[in-house]
PDB file of C-alpha atoms and ligand atoms in Angstrom:
ATOM      1  CA  MET A   1      10.896 -24.741 -12.429  1.00  0.00           C
ATOM      2  CA  GLU A   2      12.276 -26.641  -9.345  1.00  0.00           C
ATOM      3  CA  LYS A   3       9.421 -28.348  -7.527  1.00  0.00           C
ATOM      4  CA  LYS A   4       9.845 -27.622  -3.729  1.00  0.00           C
ATOM      5  CA  ASN A   5       6.951 -25.769  -2.359  1.00  0.00           C
ATOM      6  CA  ARG A   6       4.417 -26.154  -5.237  1.00  0.00           C
ATOM      7  CA  LEU A   7       3.464 -22.656  -4.706  1.00  0.00           C
ATOM      8  CA  ILE A   8       3.728 -19.511  -7.062  1.00  0.00           C
ATOM      9  CA  LEU A   9       3.084 -16.233  -5.892  1.00  0.00           C
ATOM     10  CA  ALA A  10       1.036 -13.933  -8.089  1.00  0.00           C
ATOM     11  CA  LEU A  11       2.604 -10.738  -7.370  1.00  0.00           C
ATOM     12  CA  ASP A  12      -0.289  -8.374  -8.415  1.00  0.00           C
ATOM     13  CA  VAL A  13       0.675  -5.331  -6.325  1.00  0.00           C
ATOM     14  CA  THR A  14       1.788  -2.174  -8.297  1.00  0.00           C
ATOM     15  CA  ASP A  15       4.638  -0.544  -6.731  1.00  0.00           C
ATOM     16  CA  ARG A  16       8.086  -1.664  -6.331  1.00  0.00           C
ATOM     17  CA  GLU A  17       8.658  -1.341  -2.430  1.00  0.00           C
ATOM     18  CA  HIS A  18       5.321  -3.335  -1.828  1.00  0.00           C
ATOM     19  CA  ALA A  19       6.133  -5.998  -4.182  1.00  0.00           C
ATOM     20  CA  LEU A  20       9.932  -6.423  -2.980  1.00  0.00           C
ATOM     21  CA  ARG A  21       8.651  -6.489   0.713  1.00  0.00           C
ATOM     22  CA  ILE A  22       6.088  -9.259  -0.106  1.00  0.00           C
ATOM     23  CA  ALA A  23       8.525 -11.151  -2.356  1.00  0.00           C
ATOM     24  CA  ASN A  24      11.257 -11.240   0.384  1.00  0.00           C
ATOM     25  CA  GLU A  25       8.674 -12.105   3.047  1.00  0.00           C
ATOM     26  CA  VAL A  26       7.370 -15.236   1.252  1.00  0.00           C
ATOM     27  CA  SER A  27      10.527 -16.182  -0.636  1.00  0.00           C
ATOM     28  CA  ASP A  28      11.107 -19.513   1.652  1.00  0.00           C
ATOM     29  CA  TYR A  29       7.902 -20.716   0.533  1.00  0.00           C
ATOM     30  CA  VAL A  30       7.609 -20.023  -3.306  1.00  0.00           C
ATOM     31  CA  ASP A  31       9.097 -21.780  -5.950  1.00  0.00           C
ATOM     32  CA  SER A  32       8.503 -18.938  -8.411  1.00  0.00           C
ATOM     33  CA  ILE A  33       6.895 -15.464  -8.543  1.00  0.00           C
ATOM     34  CA  LYS A  34       4.415 -14.590 -11.234  1.00  0.00           C
ATOM     35  CA  VAL A  35       4.621 -10.931 -12.418  1.00  0.00           C
ATOM     36  CA  GLY A  36       1.781  -9.645 -14.683  1.00  0.00           C
ATOM     37  CA  TYR A  37       0.552  -6.298 -16.200  1.00  0.00           C
ATOM     38  CA  PRO A  38      -0.503  -4.699 -12.957  1.00  0.00           C
ATOM     39  CA  LEU A  39       3.370  -4.695 -11.588  1.00  0.00           C
ATOM     40  CA  VAL A  40       5.076  -4.290 -15.017  1.00  0.00           C
ATOM     41  CA  LEU A  41       2.754  -1.214 -16.027  1.00  0.00           C
ATOM     42  CA  GLY A  42       3.245   0.121 -12.526  1.00  0.00           C
ATOM     43  CA  GLU A  43       7.079  -0.249 -12.283  1.00  0.00           C
ATOM     44  CA  GLY A  44       8.527  -1.141 -15.642  1.00  0.00           C
ATOM     45  CA  LEU A  45      10.096  -4.489 -16.863  1.00  0.00           C
ATOM     46  CA  GLY A  46      13.183  -3.658 -14.634  1.00  0.00           C
ATOM     47  CA  ILE A  47      11.363  -4.843 -11.635  1.00  0.00           C
ATOM     48  CA  VAL A  48      11.734  -8.570 -13.154  1.00  0.00           C
ATOM     49  CA  LYS A  49      15.559  -7.958 -12.945  1.00  0.00           C
ATOM     50  CA  GLU A  50      15.242  -7.004  -9.172  1.00  0.00           C
ATOM     51  CA  LEU A  51      12.743  -9.865  -8.334  1.00  0.00           C
ATOM     52  CA  VAL A  52      14.935 -12.727  -9.994  1.00  0.00           C
ATOM     53  CA  GLU A  53      17.290 -12.111  -7.279  1.00  0.00           C
ATOM     54  CA  ILE A  54      14.810 -13.520  -4.790  1.00  0.00           C
ATOM     55  CA  ALA A  55      13.053 -16.107  -6.681  1.00  0.00           C
ATOM     56  CA  PRO A  56      12.491 -17.255 -10.493  1.00  0.00           C
ATOM     57  CA  VAL A  57      10.016 -15.199 -12.229  1.00  0.00           C
ATOM     58  CA  ILE A  58       7.167 -16.200 -14.698  1.00  0.00           C
ATOM     59  CA  ALA A  59       5.901 -13.257 -16.747  1.00  0.00           C
ATOM     60  CA  ASP A  60       2.361 -13.602 -17.024  1.00  0.00           C
ATOM     61  CA  PHE A  61       1.545 -11.516 -20.404  1.00  0.00           C
ATOM     62  CA  LYS A  62      -0.832 -14.054 -21.734  1.00  0.00           C
ATOM     63  CA  VAL A  63       0.672 -13.514 -25.178  1.00  0.00           C
ATOM     64  CA  ALA A  64      -1.974 -13.538 -27.709  1.00  0.00           C
ATOM     65  CA  ASP A  65      -0.683 -11.937 -30.843  1.00  0.00           C
ATOM     66  CA  ILE A  66       0.664 -12.846 -34.278  1.00  0.00           C
ATOM     67  CA  PRO A  67       3.804 -14.863 -34.225  1.00  0.00           C
ATOM     68  CA  ASN A  68       6.207 -11.845 -34.936  1.00  0.00           C
ATOM     69  CA  THR A  69       4.880  -9.960 -32.179  1.00  0.00           C
ATOM     70  CA  ASP A  70       4.675 -12.626 -29.799  1.00  0.00           C
ATOM     71  CA  ARG A  71       8.381 -13.415 -30.624  1.00  0.00           C
ATOM     72  CA  LEU A  72       9.277  -9.524 -29.791  1.00  0.00           C
ATOM     73  CA  ILE A  73       7.265  -9.812 -26.450  1.00  0.00           C
ATOM     74  CA  CYS A  74       9.029 -13.036 -25.464  1.00  0.00           C
ATOM     75  CA  GLU A  75      12.448 -11.837 -26.455  1.00  0.00           C
ATOM     76  CA  HIS A  76      12.071  -8.697 -24.156  1.00  0.00           C
ATOM     77  CA  VAL A  77      10.627 -10.751 -21.106  1.00  0.00           C
ATOM     78  CA  PHE A  78      13.417 -13.456 -21.293  1.00  0.00           C
ATOM     79  CA  ASN A  79      16.077 -10.711 -21.677  1.00  0.00           C
ATOM     80  CA  ALA A  80      14.779  -9.095 -18.559  1.00  0.00           C
ATOM     81  CA  GLY A  81      15.535 -12.195 -16.679  1.00  0.00           C
ATOM     82  CA  ALA A  82      12.242 -14.063 -16.666  1.00  0.00           C
ATOM     83  CA  ALA A  83      12.487 -17.933 -16.495  1.00  0.00           C
ATOM     84  CA  GLY A  84       9.012 -18.400 -18.151  1.00  0.00           C
ATOM     85  CA  ILE A  85       6.097 -16.804 -19.774  1.00  0.00           C
ATOM     86  CA  ILE A  86       2.263 -17.354 -19.841  1.00  0.00           C
ATOM     87  CA  THR A  87       0.728 -17.411 -23.351  1.00  0.00           C
ATOM     88  CA  HIS A  88      -2.697 -17.758 -24.693  1.00  0.00           C
ATOM     89  CA  GLY A  89      -3.486 -20.716 -26.942  1.00  0.00           C
ATOM     90  CA  PHE A  90      -6.441 -19.368 -28.888  1.00  0.00           C
ATOM     91  CA  THR A  91      -4.034 -17.378 -31.268  1.00  0.00           C
ATOM     92  CA  GLY A  92      -3.108 -20.724 -32.957  1.00  0.00           C
ATOM     93  CA  ARG A  93      -0.250 -23.259 -33.304  1.00  0.00           C
ATOM     94  CA  ASP A  94       2.036 -20.420 -35.273  1.00  0.00           C
ATOM     95  CA  SER A  95       1.804 -18.202 -32.619  1.00  0.00           C
ATOM     96  CA  LEU A  96       2.525 -20.721 -29.889  1.00  0.00           C
ATOM     97  CA  ASP A  97       5.342 -22.063 -31.897  1.00  0.00           C
ATOM     98  CA  SER A  98       6.910 -18.698 -32.049  1.00  0.00           C
ATOM     99  CA  CYS A  99       6.742 -18.453 -28.265  1.00  0.00           C
ATOM    100  CA  VAL A 100       8.253 -21.976 -27.895  1.00  0.00           C
ATOM    101  CA  LYS A 101      11.057 -21.059 -30.297  1.00  0.00           C
ATOM    102  CA  VAL A 102      12.302 -18.075 -28.314  1.00  0.00           C
ATOM    103  CA  ALA A 103      11.915 -20.037 -25.134  1.00  0.00           C
ATOM    104  CA  ASN A 104      14.002 -22.792 -26.554  1.00  0.00           C
ATOM    105  CA  ASP A 105      16.655 -20.570 -27.611  1.00  0.00           C
ATOM    106  CA  PHE A 106      16.723 -19.001 -23.964  1.00  0.00           C
ATOM    107  CA  GLY A 107      16.372 -22.208 -22.090  1.00  0.00           C
ATOM    108  CA  THR A 108      13.052 -21.085 -20.519  1.00  0.00           C
ATOM    109  CA  ASP A 109       9.311 -22.197 -19.890  1.00  0.00           C
ATOM    110  CA  VAL A 110       6.181 -21.491 -21.832  1.00  0.00           C
ATOM    111  CA  TYR A 111       2.956 -21.975 -19.994  1.00  0.00           C
ATOM    112  CA  VAL A 112      -0.391 -21.939 -22.083  1.00  0.00           C
ATOM    113  CA  VAL A 113      -3.836 -21.091 -20.701  1.00  0.00           C
ATOM    114  CA  THR A 114      -6.382 -23.611 -21.218  1.00  0.00           C
ATOM    115  CA  GLU A 115      -9.506 -22.685 -19.243  1.00  0.00           C
ATOM    116  CA  MET A 116      -9.475 -19.720 -17.122  1.00  0.00           C
ATOM    117  CA  SER A 117     -10.732 -19.761 -13.341  1.00  0.00           C
ATOM    118  CA  HIS A 118     -13.012 -17.077 -13.151  1.00  0.00           C
ATOM    119  CA  PRO A 119     -16.903 -17.544 -13.949  1.00  0.00           C
ATOM    120  CA  GLY A 120     -16.602 -16.112 -17.306  1.00  0.00           C
ATOM    121  CA  GLY A 121     -13.793 -18.713 -17.959  1.00  0.00           C
ATOM    122  CA  VAL A 122     -16.134 -21.290 -19.070  1.00  0.00           C
ATOM    123  CA  GLU A 123     -18.149 -19.201 -21.610  1.00  0.00           C
ATOM    124  CA  PHE A 124     -15.661 -19.175 -24.517  1.00  0.00           C
ATOM    125  CA  PHE A 125     -12.892 -21.197 -23.292  1.00  0.00           C
ATOM    126  CA  ARG A 126     -14.630 -24.550 -22.076  1.00  0.00           C
ATOM    127  CA  PRO A 127     -15.429 -25.789 -25.644  1.00  0.00           C
ATOM    128  CA  VAL A 128     -11.773 -25.440 -26.912  1.00  0.00           C
ATOM    129  CA  ALA A 129      -9.576 -25.923 -23.491  1.00  0.00           C
ATOM    130  CA  GLU A 130      -8.893 -29.572 -24.345  1.00  0.00           C
ATOM    131  CA  ASP A 131      -7.836 -28.672 -28.124  1.00  0.00           C
ATOM    132  CA  ILE A 132      -5.609 -25.922 -26.577  1.00  0.00           C
ATOM    133  CA  ALA A 133      -4.199 -28.566 -24.143  1.00  0.00           C
ATOM    134  CA  LYS A 134      -3.386 -30.953 -26.880  1.00  0.00           C
ATOM    135  CA  MET A 135      -1.841 -28.056 -28.745  1.00  0.00           C
ATOM    136  CA  ALA A 136       0.467 -27.405 -25.835  1.00  0.00           C
ATOM    137  CA  VAL A 137       1.776 -30.946 -25.988  1.00  0.00           C
ATOM    138  CA  GLU A 138       2.258 -30.973 -29.798  1.00  0.00           C
ATOM    139  CA  ALA A 139       4.085 -27.443 -29.574  1.00  0.00           C
ATOM    140  CA  GLY A 140       6.430 -28.679 -26.977  1.00  0.00           C
ATOM    141  CA  ALA A 141       5.272 -26.121 -24.271  1.00  0.00           C
ATOM    142  CA  SER A 142       6.445 -26.909 -20.628  1.00  0.00           C
ATOM    143  CA  GLY A 143       3.043 -26.692 -19.067  1.00  0.00           C
ATOM    144  CA  VAL A 144      -0.531 -25.381 -19.055  1.00  0.00           C
ATOM    145  CA  VAL A 145      -2.561 -23.091 -16.730  1.00  0.00           C
ATOM    146  CA  ALA A 146      -5.681 -24.808 -15.461  1.00  0.00           C
ATOM    147  CA  PRO A 147      -8.299 -23.350 -13.170  1.00  0.00           C
ATOM    148  CA  ALA A 148      -8.205 -24.277  -9.303  1.00  0.00           C
ATOM    149  CA  THR A 149     -11.711 -23.155  -9.106  1.00  0.00           C
ATOM    150  CA  ARG A 150     -12.677 -26.338 -11.042  1.00  0.00           C
ATOM    151  CA  PRO A 151     -10.617 -29.389  -9.944  1.00  0.00           C
ATOM    152  CA  GLU A 152     -12.498 -31.714 -12.205  1.00  0.00           C
ATOM    153  CA  ARG A 153     -11.161 -29.797 -15.086  1.00  0.00           C
ATOM    154  CA  VAL A 154      -7.701 -30.002 -14.168  1.00  0.00           C
ATOM    155  CA  LYS A 155      -8.312 -33.826 -13.847  1.00  0.00           C
ATOM    156  CA  ASP A 156      -9.806 -33.741 -17.484  1.00  0.00           C
ATOM    157  CA  ILE A 157      -6.779 -31.429 -18.719  1.00  0.00           C
ATOM    158  CA  ARG A 158      -4.220 -33.876 -16.899  1.00  0.00           C
ATOM    159  CA  LYS A 159      -5.580 -36.697 -18.981  1.00  0.00           C
ATOM    160  CA  ILE A 160      -5.015 -34.925 -22.089  1.00  0.00           C
ATOM    161  CA  ILE A 161      -1.463 -33.727 -21.355  1.00  0.00           C
ATOM    162  CA  GLY A 162       0.009 -36.755 -19.731  1.00  0.00           C
ATOM    163  CA  GLU A 163       2.525 -36.506 -17.244  1.00  0.00           C
ATOM    164  CA  GLU A 164       5.468 -34.702 -19.097  1.00  0.00           C
ATOM    165  CA  LEU A 165       3.790 -31.232 -19.041  1.00  0.00           C
ATOM    166  CA  SER A 166       3.227 -29.323 -15.652  1.00  0.00           C
ATOM    167  CA  ILE A 167      -0.159 -27.825 -14.632  1.00  0.00           C
ATOM    168  CA  ILE A 168      -0.032 -24.339 -12.695  1.00  0.00           C
ATOM    169  CA  SER A 169      -3.229 -23.712 -11.222  1.00  0.00           C
ATOM    170  CA  PRO A 170      -4.784 -20.233 -10.113  1.00  0.00           C
ATOM    171  CA  GLY A 171      -7.973 -19.622  -8.296  1.00  0.00           C
ATOM    172  CA  VAL A 172      -7.025 -20.840  -4.751  1.00  0.00           C
ATOM    173  CA  GLY A 173      -8.132 -18.761  -1.919  1.00  0.00           C
ATOM    174  CA  ALA A 174      -9.703 -15.314  -3.024  1.00  0.00           C
ATOM    175  CA  GLN A 175     -11.359 -17.160  -5.970  1.00  0.00           C
ATOM    176  CA  GLY A 176     -12.717 -19.866  -3.829  1.00  0.00           C
ATOM    177  CA  GLY A 177     -10.313 -22.972  -4.923  1.00  0.00           C
ATOM    178  CA  SER A 178      -8.652 -25.243  -2.251  1.00  0.00           C
ATOM    179  CA  ALA A 179      -4.805 -25.896  -2.922  1.00  0.00           C
ATOM    180  CA  ALA A 180      -4.923 -29.391  -1.609  1.00  0.00           C
ATOM    181  CA  ASP A 181      -8.037 -30.199  -3.883  1.00  0.00           C
ATOM    182  CA  VAL A 182      -6.334 -28.977  -6.872  1.00  0.00           C
ATOM    183  CA  ILE A 183      -2.938 -30.536  -5.998  1.00  0.00           C
ATOM    184  CA  ARG A 184      -4.881 -33.946  -5.686  1.00  0.00           C
ATOM    185  CA  ALA A 185      -6.705 -33.488  -9.033  1.00  0.00           C
ATOM    186  CA  GLY A 186      -3.268 -33.367 -10.870  1.00  0.00           C
ATOM    187  CA  ALA A 187      -1.871 -29.862 -10.490  1.00  0.00           C
ATOM    188  CA  ASP A 188       1.864 -29.515 -10.043  1.00  0.00           C
ATOM    189  CA  TRP A 189       1.657 -25.853  -8.629  1.00  0.00           C
ATOM    190  CA  VAL A 190      -0.769 -23.616  -7.292  1.00  0.00           C
ATOM    191  CA  ILE A 191      -0.813 -19.536  -8.337  1.00  0.00           C
ATOM    192  CA  VAL A 192      -1.939 -17.716  -5.156  1.00  0.00           C
ATOM    193  CA  GLY A 193      -1.971 -13.626  -4.938  1.00  0.00           C
ATOM    194  CA  ARG A 194      -4.736 -11.753  -2.933  1.00  0.00           C
ATOM    195  CA  SER A 195      -4.846 -14.214  -0.042  1.00  0.00           C
ATOM    196  CA  ILE A 196      -1.052 -13.827   0.288  1.00  0.00           C
ATOM    197  CA  TYR A 197      -0.211 -10.309  -0.382  1.00  0.00           C
ATOM    198  CA  ASN A 198      -3.444  -8.884   1.159  1.00  0.00           C
ATOM    199  CA  SER A 199      -2.757 -10.701   4.392  1.00  0.00           C
ATOM    200  CA  ASP A 200      -1.031  -9.003   7.522  1.00  0.00           C
ATOM    201  CA  SER A 201       1.061 -11.929   7.703  1.00  0.00           C
ATOM    202  CA  PRO A 202       2.018 -13.102   3.909  1.00  0.00           C
ATOM    203  CA  ALA A 203       4.607 -15.457   5.229  1.00  0.00           C
ATOM    204  CA  GLU A 204       2.166 -17.188   7.537  1.00  0.00           C
ATOM    205  CA  VAL A 205      -0.409 -17.733   4.761  1.00  0.00           C
ATOM    206  CA  ALA A 206       2.117 -19.131   2.406  1.00  0.00           C
ATOM    207  CA  LYS A 207       3.446 -21.479   4.994  1.00  0.00           C
ATOM    208  CA  LYS A 208      -0.033 -22.617   5.479  1.00  0.00           C
ATOM    209  CA  ILE A 209      -0.750 -23.141   1.935  1.00  0.00           C
ATOM    210  CA  CYS A 210       2.300 -25.239   1.698  1.00  0.00           C
ATOM    211  CA  ASP A 211       1.604 -27.215   4.353  1.00  0.00           C
ATOM    212  CA  GLU A 212      -2.170 -27.871   2.900  1.00  0.00           C
ATOM    213  CA  MET A 213      -0.392 -29.366   0.005  1.00  0.00           C
ATOM    214  CA  ASN A 214       1.510 -32.035   1.644  1.00  0.00           C
ATOM    215  CA  CYS A 215      -0.959 -34.393   0.584  1.00  0.00           C
TER     216      CYS A 215
HETATM  217  O1  LIG B   1      -5.078 -15.473  -5.981  1.00  0.00           O
HETATM  218  P1  LIG B   1      -5.907 -14.343  -7.045  1.00  0.00           P
HETATM  219  O2  LIG B   1      -7.153 -14.652  -7.315  1.00  0.00           O
HETATM  220  O3  LIG B   1      -5.537 -13.014  -6.293  1.00  0.00           O
HETATM  221  O4  LIG B   1      -4.788 -14.303  -8.196  1.00  0.00           O
HETATM  222  C1  LIG B   1      -4.714 -15.244  -9.137  1.00  0.00           C
HETATM  223  C2  LIG B   1      -3.889 -14.640 -10.143  1.00  0.00           C
HETATM  224  O5  LIG B   1      -3.918 -15.714 -11.232  1.00  0.00           O
HETATM  225  C3  LIG B   1      -3.798 -13.390 -10.936  1.00  0.00           C
HETATM  226  O6  LIG B   1      -2.633 -13.015 -11.179  1.00  0.00           O
HETATM  227  C4  LIG B   1      -4.693 -13.841 -12.289  1.00  0.00           C
HETATM  228  O7  LIG B   1      -4.222 -12.910 -13.208  1.00  0.00           O
HETATM  229  C5  LIG B   1      -4.029 -15.304 -12.429  1.00  0.00           C
HETATM  230  N1  LIG B   1      -5.032 -16.024 -13.333  1.00  0.00           N
HETATM  231  C6  LIG B   1      -6.188 -16.330 -12.650  1.00  0.00           C
HETATM  232  O8  LIG B   1      -6.518 -15.986 -11.494  1.00  0.00           O
HETATM  233  N2  LIG B   1      -7.050 -17.239 -13.336  1.00  0.00           N
HETATM  234  C7  LIG B   1      -6.670 -17.859 -14.599  1.00  0.00           C
HETATM  235  O9  LIG B   1      -7.393 -18.461 -15.213  1.00  0.00           O
HETATM  236  C8  LIG B   1      -5.473 -17.478 -15.170  1.00  0.00           C
HETATM  237  C9  LIG B   1      -4.587 -16.733 -14.375  1.00  0.00           C
HETATM  238  C10 LIG B   1      -3.270 -16.726 -14.654  1.00  0.00           C
HETATM  239  O10 LIG B   1      -2.210 -16.734 -14.122  1.00  0.00           O
HETATM  240  O11 LIG B   1      -2.909 -16.904 -15.908  1.00  0.00           O
HETATM  241  C11 LIG B   1      -1.916 -17.293 -16.440  1.00  0.00           C
END
């Protein structure tokens, strides 16, 4: 993913017109659009083909299955035009290897969730987040997902993964995190949804977040 604005739009709206409107409005300020279950269950995977005309798409299916099922999911997503996919890591190395292999065949990216941003994200993830980050490096993933709500954890995870992998970081705005703080802690991109798509002026909010990160 080309690093220009450091902002990834989390497009968790559920209908096509709304999704395309928001995506078009903020396209100058985002490096990628993250599409997940809310929009794909609402409109089908075909929405990815439309959105890639506006910006590169990362498919957030938090893939978490056996290697064969993971392979099938990744193939569908990349054939639909996504430039990247988000997977879980707790399913183990063989599952992650399966996703990375498909991504390498397509020339696309895999991002692995380490610790989640919501309060419950510490309950089970905290003790294994570092091990998942290590595994992401060993498996040749492109990057990891780490919480903007806990910049100190982003710092910890950056130490483990080094400089080669990217950190994409959700939790800015609606979940309380600060874009500038988490970029300073070592994130490469922030992922922002509600603060942008629920705003009356999505482009203005996106621009403001980009300006904040100019740190
Ligand atoms: O800005 P929000 O809170 O409206 O949206 C944040 C987006 O990031 C939303 O799509 C979540 O599903 C996602 N997300 C988290 O909020 N926390 C996480 O720990 C992980 C993700 C995510 O994108 O995982 C890949």
